[in-house]
């Protein structure tokens, strides 16, 4: 089901209604062209990054300002950020949001320029010259590291790279994760940890019908992984994943959960007064760990060939090398105790240690944003651009939204809401005159020559209609394989396809 | 476009529904029996920002609506799956439901639902460009 343009609020119509004298319900062609000639007063706004933050910021600006022109720059030739390269292939419903983004991109007042890396091909200062306002929505392109010995052994991967690999992110296409051991350990207990565990354990027939890449599907088909441990440094009351994802895991065909009843006994009291989401999440874990399963579930668990489990109060100390000194053979964990309680409890390592044997380690302890270019303030400790309500501190005209504004947590609705807030700040600054529209700004027009001189010779910005060609090609390839799309994982191939 | 007038003459098989938008404005419309409240918003082009991102597939919670207590009691039972998604919604209340899971019934005529306020930062919507009216 594709929705109509309802949320765009008929930009053209409202633009006309705004300026024609009252009572004139049939604006003449001349009044429209007169209106268009006032384009000098149209704010030129640019957005860096085409993930949910970029698109939701653009959507809000276009809807609530009838003249704004919004240009979205994206490093990759293809749009949508983590909706394409993060959201799990077996969660196609989440990707429906692409339909809304596509409507935004097709607006007359919105342009997409893919294949342009800000901070490299074009600097932020150059954007500031060309636009009245610049919104940074470039997400979190790196991951946090544990900083423990053995983290670089083979068999150890960041969950970010693993996710990028199965989702066709060009930079991770050659990851070739080693799936030859029976036990995998995922460090971290967030939703990304559950995503990677689920992809490792899902029945092949389920994955085959998704847009998981051909290459990773083939590798997973040969995987020997049968058991996945998700290791948290804190307790069951502090897990970061959410209930929908946990329920999906508990119901995953062909698998059984390994939950130690000792971890869950007596939790009832602790959750009496916590907010509903945490309460229901804990209750579901407690139920699965302590109650006798119903007949169907018991049957499924008994016949399961794969299993997954949660380990609590274990903080990673070292990835242990095998005899060859190169390959991971396990992880050493410190048993922790909790100081404080509830969400803010802290894990403090005790002297007790434990080893867990495994040949595959996925570190899933969070993504991380990187500074973009020297002219943009960045807080290395918080990993965000310092801002108030999306206004970058100390730099009028510069804004931020999404993960680079808040840090790398939150689902799409969180990102949507904070992007609307940022857009609102831009609108307020337009209205109050903080952003001076009498400075003529030419937007993309004035950047074209910069791009010509900068961008790798022969490479040009990718437009949204170019992307639509790539999209159509991917969908067509997918059709042959009985899946919604077969992603193109090679940048050159994408560009060739659109004749660049 | 949405009308904010009190219910006009309503065809017999249609039900009047009022949505109180984030900025406090009431959007009044009529709905067909059996439509979900998400379908009402979409079909009637109601201007509620970001509503229905996952298009009714229980994967986003952007269709969160708050009901009046007495109406809430009469709604069909809520599934675990809806509760799970609702748990991620902003401004969750005891009478919250997901609009894509609630279908309009004749008995709901005159129903008023509230679009929850955004938690982070609620400022009155600015309609730049429309203001020169
Ligand atoms: C593995 C994973 C799975 C997830 N699954 C879900 C889910 O199922 N449901 C859900 O609601 N949320 C999910 N999320 C969360 C959701 O993806 C985020 O809330 C959201 O994507 C953040 O949006 P963003 O625009 O800030 O960042 P991003 O989506 O990362 O977008 C940033 C964009 O900026 C581009 N960019 C980066 N640097 C530059 C540059 N220098 N110049 C130009 N462009 C640049 C990037 O290529 C990217 O396209 C998931 C997150 C992850 C990591
Ligand atoms: N299906 C979905 O809706 C979906 C799917 C994927 C992602 N997302 C969202 O995307 C966001 C990012 O997800 P995420 O899983 O990357 O991050 P996250 O939710 O922040 O989880 C990170 C996990 O890593 C642990 N961790 C952090 N530092 C650690 C350390 N030094 N040692 C050991 N453990 C450490 C955390 O434990 P502590 O709590 O102890 O720090 C936590 O369990 C989340 O908001 C998530 O909900 C959503
Ligand atoms: S529209 Fe996404 S949950 Fe209802």
PDB file of C-alpha atoms in Angstrom, chain A residues 1-7 9-10 14 17-19 22 56 59-60 63-67 93-94 96-100 242-245 247 251 276-278 280-281 284 389 391 411-418 420-422 424-425 427-431, chain B residues 1 21-22 38-39 41-42 44-64 78-90 92-94 96 118-133:
ATOM      1  CA  UNK A   1       0.000   0.000   0.000  1.00  0.00           C
ATOM      2  CA  UNK A   2       1.512   3.300  -1.000  1.00  0.00           C
ATOM      3  CA  UNK A   3       0.107   6.376   0.646  1.00  0.00           C
ATOM      4  CA  UNK A   4      -0.675   9.550  -1.138  1.00  0.00           C
ATOM      5  CA  UNK A   5       0.963  12.837  -0.417  1.00  0.00           C
ATOM      6  CA  UNK A   6      -1.364  13.603   2.518  1.00  0.00           C
ATOM      7  CA  UNK A   7       1.261  14.714   4.967  1.00  0.00           C
ATOM      8  CA  UNK A   9      -0.167  19.248   3.000  1.00  0.00           C
ATOM      9  CA  UNK A  10      -0.505  20.142  -0.685  1.00  0.00           C
ATOM     10  CA  UNK A  14      -1.234  26.150   0.183  1.00  0.00           C
ATOM     11  CA  UNK A  17      -3.739  30.112  -1.082  1.00  0.00           C
ATOM     12  CA  UNK A  18      -1.274  32.000   1.030  1.00  0.00           C
ATOM     13  CA  UNK A  19      -0.673  34.754  -1.385  1.00  0.00           C
ATOM     14  CA  UNK A  22      -9.115  36.333  -0.282  1.00  0.00           C
ATOM     15  CA  UNK A  56      12.006  13.753   8.607  1.00  0.00           C
ATOM     16  CA  UNK A  59       9.499  16.661   5.515  1.00  0.00           C
ATOM     17  CA  UNK A  60       8.760  19.035   8.372  1.00  0.00           C
ATOM     18  CA  UNK A  63       5.340  21.023   5.049  1.00  0.00           C
ATOM     19  CA  UNK A  64       5.529  24.022   7.350  1.00  0.00           C
ATOM     20  CA  UNK A  65       7.302  26.458   5.069  1.00  0.00           C
ATOM     21  CA  UNK A  66       5.634  26.895   1.746  1.00  0.00           C
ATOM     22  CA  UNK A  67       8.682  28.319  -0.040  1.00  0.00           C
ATOM     23  CA  UNK A  93       7.327  -3.518   7.716  1.00  0.00           C
ATOM     24  CA  UNK A  94       9.728  -1.046   9.304  1.00  0.00           C
ATOM     25  CA  UNK A  96       7.509   1.007   4.742  1.00  0.00           C
ATOM     26  CA  UNK A  97       8.650   4.394   5.984  1.00  0.00           C
ATOM     27  CA  UNK A  98      10.615   4.585   2.720  1.00  0.00           C
ATOM     28  CA  UNK A  99       7.309   5.322   0.952  1.00  0.00           C
ATOM     29  CA  UNK A 100       6.913   8.482   3.022  1.00  0.00           C
ATOM     30  CA  UNK A 242      12.650  -4.077  23.704  1.00  0.00           C
ATOM     31  CA  UNK A 243       9.775  -6.479  24.159  1.00  0.00           C
ATOM     32  CA  UNK A 244       8.685  -6.921  20.566  1.00  0.00           C
ATOM     33  CA  UNK A 245      12.162  -8.048  19.583  1.00  0.00           C
ATOM     34  CA  UNK A 247       9.087 -11.978  21.888  1.00  0.00           C
ATOM     35  CA  UNK A 251       9.059 -17.499  19.172  1.00  0.00           C
ATOM     36  CA  UNK A 276       4.941  -0.434  32.020  1.00  0.00           C
ATOM     37  CA  UNK A 277       7.446  -1.104  29.191  1.00  0.00           C
ATOM     38  CA  UNK A 278      10.173  -2.334  31.545  1.00  0.00           C
ATOM     39  CA  UNK A 280       6.127  -6.126  30.647  1.00  0.00           C
ATOM     40  CA  UNK A 281       9.573  -6.839  29.209  1.00  0.00           C
ATOM     41  CA  UNK A 284       8.065 -11.891  29.537  1.00  0.00           C
ATOM     42  CA  UNK A 389      17.123  22.025  20.397  1.00  0.00           C
ATOM     43  CA  UNK A 391      20.929  24.510  17.030  1.00  0.00           C
ATOM     44  CA  UNK A 411      14.066   3.906  17.115  1.00  0.00           C
ATOM     45  CA  UNK A 412      12.602   5.622  14.100  1.00  0.00           C
ATOM     46  CA  UNK A 413       9.847   7.392  16.037  1.00  0.00           C
ATOM     47  CA  UNK A 414      12.476   8.853  18.385  1.00  0.00           C
ATOM     48  CA  UNK A 415      14.474  10.095  15.432  1.00  0.00           C
ATOM     49  CA  UNK A 416      11.316  11.463  13.820  1.00  0.00           C
ATOM     50  CA  UNK A 417      10.358  13.449  16.862  1.00  0.00           C
ATOM     51  CA  UNK A 418      13.799  14.968  17.386  1.00  0.00           C
ATOM     52  CA  UNK A 420      10.713  17.653  13.843  1.00  0.00           C
ATOM     53  CA  UNK A 421      12.130  19.587  16.810  1.00  0.00           C
ATOM     54  CA  UNK A 422      15.200  20.604  14.843  1.00  0.00           C
ATOM     55  CA  UNK A 424      10.989  23.688  14.229  1.00  0.00           C
ATOM     56  CA  UNK A 425      14.114  25.492  15.435  1.00  0.00           C
ATOM     57  CA  UNK A 427      11.484  27.615  11.189  1.00  0.00           C
ATOM     58  CA  UNK A 428      11.651  29.787  14.296  1.00  0.00           C
ATOM     59  CA  UNK A 429      15.013  31.208  13.233  1.00  0.00           C
ATOM     60  CA  UNK A 430      13.635  31.947   9.781  1.00  0.00           C
ATOM     61  CA  UNK A 431      10.752  33.774  11.299  1.00  0.00           C
TER      62      UNK A 431
ATOM     63  CA  UNK B   1      -8.027  18.938   3.410  1.00  0.00           C
ATOM     64  CA  UNK B  21      -3.962  17.382  17.003  1.00  0.00           C
ATOM     65  CA  UNK B  22      -0.667  18.102  18.785  1.00  0.00           C
ATOM     66  CA  UNK B  38      -5.115   5.125  10.597  1.00  0.00           C
ATOM     67  CA  UNK B  39      -7.130   4.656   7.414  1.00  0.00           C
ATOM     68  CA  UNK B  41      -6.382   9.832   8.862  1.00  0.00           C
ATOM     69  CA  UNK B  42      -4.959   8.769   5.512  1.00  0.00           C
ATOM     70  CA  UNK B  44      -9.335  11.996   4.832  1.00  0.00           C
ATOM     71  CA  UNK B  45      -5.909  13.606   4.398  1.00  0.00           C
ATOM     72  CA  UNK B  46      -5.799  14.720   8.016  1.00  0.00           C
ATOM     73  CA  UNK B  47      -2.658  16.680   8.611  1.00  0.00           C
ATOM     74  CA  UNK B  48      -1.090  14.861  11.560  1.00  0.00           C
ATOM     75  CA  UNK B  49       2.686  14.951  11.230  1.00  0.00           C
ATOM     76  CA  UNK B  50       4.437  11.616  10.925  1.00  0.00           C
ATOM     77  CA  UNK B  51       1.295   9.554  11.568  1.00  0.00           C
ATOM     78  CA  UNK B  52       1.373   5.942  10.385  1.00  0.00           C
ATOM     79  CA  UNK B  53       5.013   5.567   9.350  1.00  0.00           C
ATOM     80  CA  UNK B  54       4.857   1.770   9.033  1.00  0.00           C
ATOM     81  CA  UNK B  55       1.494   1.895   7.239  1.00  0.00           C
ATOM     82  CA  UNK B  56      -0.437  -0.089   9.778  1.00  0.00           C
ATOM     83  CA  UNK B  57       1.910  -3.054  10.193  1.00  0.00           C
ATOM     84  CA  UNK B  58       2.488  -2.702  13.955  1.00  0.00           C
ATOM     85  CA  UNK B  59       6.087  -1.656  13.562  1.00  0.00           C
ATOM     86  CA  UNK B  60       6.343   2.036  14.473  1.00  0.00           C
ATOM     87  CA  UNK B  61       3.868   3.350  17.114  1.00  0.00           C
ATOM     88  CA  UNK B  62       3.525   6.692  15.289  1.00  0.00           C
ATOM     89  CA  UNK B  63      -0.245   6.082  15.145  1.00  0.00           C
ATOM     90  CA  UNK B  64      -0.574   6.294  18.934  1.00  0.00           C
ATOM     91  CA  UNK B  78      -5.808  -5.355  22.845  1.00  0.00           C
ATOM     92  CA  UNK B  79      -3.310  -7.959  21.640  1.00  0.00           C
ATOM     93  CA  UNK B  80       0.137  -8.549  23.145  1.00  0.00           C
ATOM     94  CA  UNK B  81       1.661  -7.427  19.860  1.00  0.00           C
ATOM     95  CA  UNK B  82      -0.138  -4.084  20.002  1.00  0.00           C
ATOM     96  CA  UNK B  83       0.867  -3.627  23.646  1.00  0.00           C
ATOM     97  CA  UNK B  84       4.491  -4.391  22.723  1.00  0.00           C
ATOM     98  CA  UNK B  85       4.560  -1.650  20.122  1.00  0.00           C
ATOM     99  CA  UNK B  86       2.572   0.727  22.296  1.00  0.00           C
ATOM    100  CA  UNK B  87       5.263   0.363  24.952  1.00  0.00           C
ATOM    101  CA  UNK B  88       7.576   2.345  22.655  1.00  0.00           C
ATOM    102  CA  UNK B  89       5.096   5.171  22.115  1.00  0.00           C
ATOM    103  CA  UNK B  90       5.601   8.662  23.454  1.00  0.00           C
ATOM    104  CA  UNK B  92       1.889   6.415  26.935  1.00  0.00           C
ATOM    105  CA  UNK B  93      -1.280   6.585  29.042  1.00  0.00           C
ATOM    106  CA  UNK B  94      -3.708   4.045  30.482  1.00  0.00           C
ATOM    107  CA  UNK B  96      -3.635   4.622  24.801  1.00  0.00           C
ATOM    108  CA  UNK B 118       5.726  15.005  21.606  1.00  0.00           C
ATOM    109  CA  UNK B 119       7.693  14.693  24.830  1.00  0.00           C
ATOM    110  CA  UNK B 120      10.957  16.229  23.803  1.00  0.00           C
ATOM    111  CA  UNK B 121       9.940  19.717  22.926  1.00  0.00           C
ATOM    112  CA  UNK B 122       6.495  21.015  22.371  1.00  0.00           C
ATOM    113  CA  UNK B 123       6.370  24.359  20.747  1.00  0.00           C
ATOM    114  CA  UNK B 124       3.425  25.725  18.987  1.00  0.00           C
ATOM    115  CA  UNK B 125       3.525  24.798  15.329  1.00  0.00           C
ATOM    116  CA  UNK B 126       4.812  27.606  13.186  1.00  0.00           C
ATOM    117  CA  UNK B 127       3.251  27.913   9.811  1.00  0.00           C
ATOM    118  CA  UNK B 128       5.708  30.168   8.073  1.00  0.00           C
ATOM    119  CA  UNK B 129       4.402  31.352   4.754  1.00  0.00           C
ATOM    120  CA  UNK B 130       0.839  30.715   5.791  1.00  0.00           C
ATOM    121  CA  UNK B 131       1.173  33.518   8.268  1.00  0.00           C
ATOM    122  CA  UNK B 132       1.032  36.335   5.752  1.00  0.00           C
ATOM    123  CA  UNK B 133      -2.664  35.587   5.390  1.00  0.00           C
TER     124      UNK B 133
END
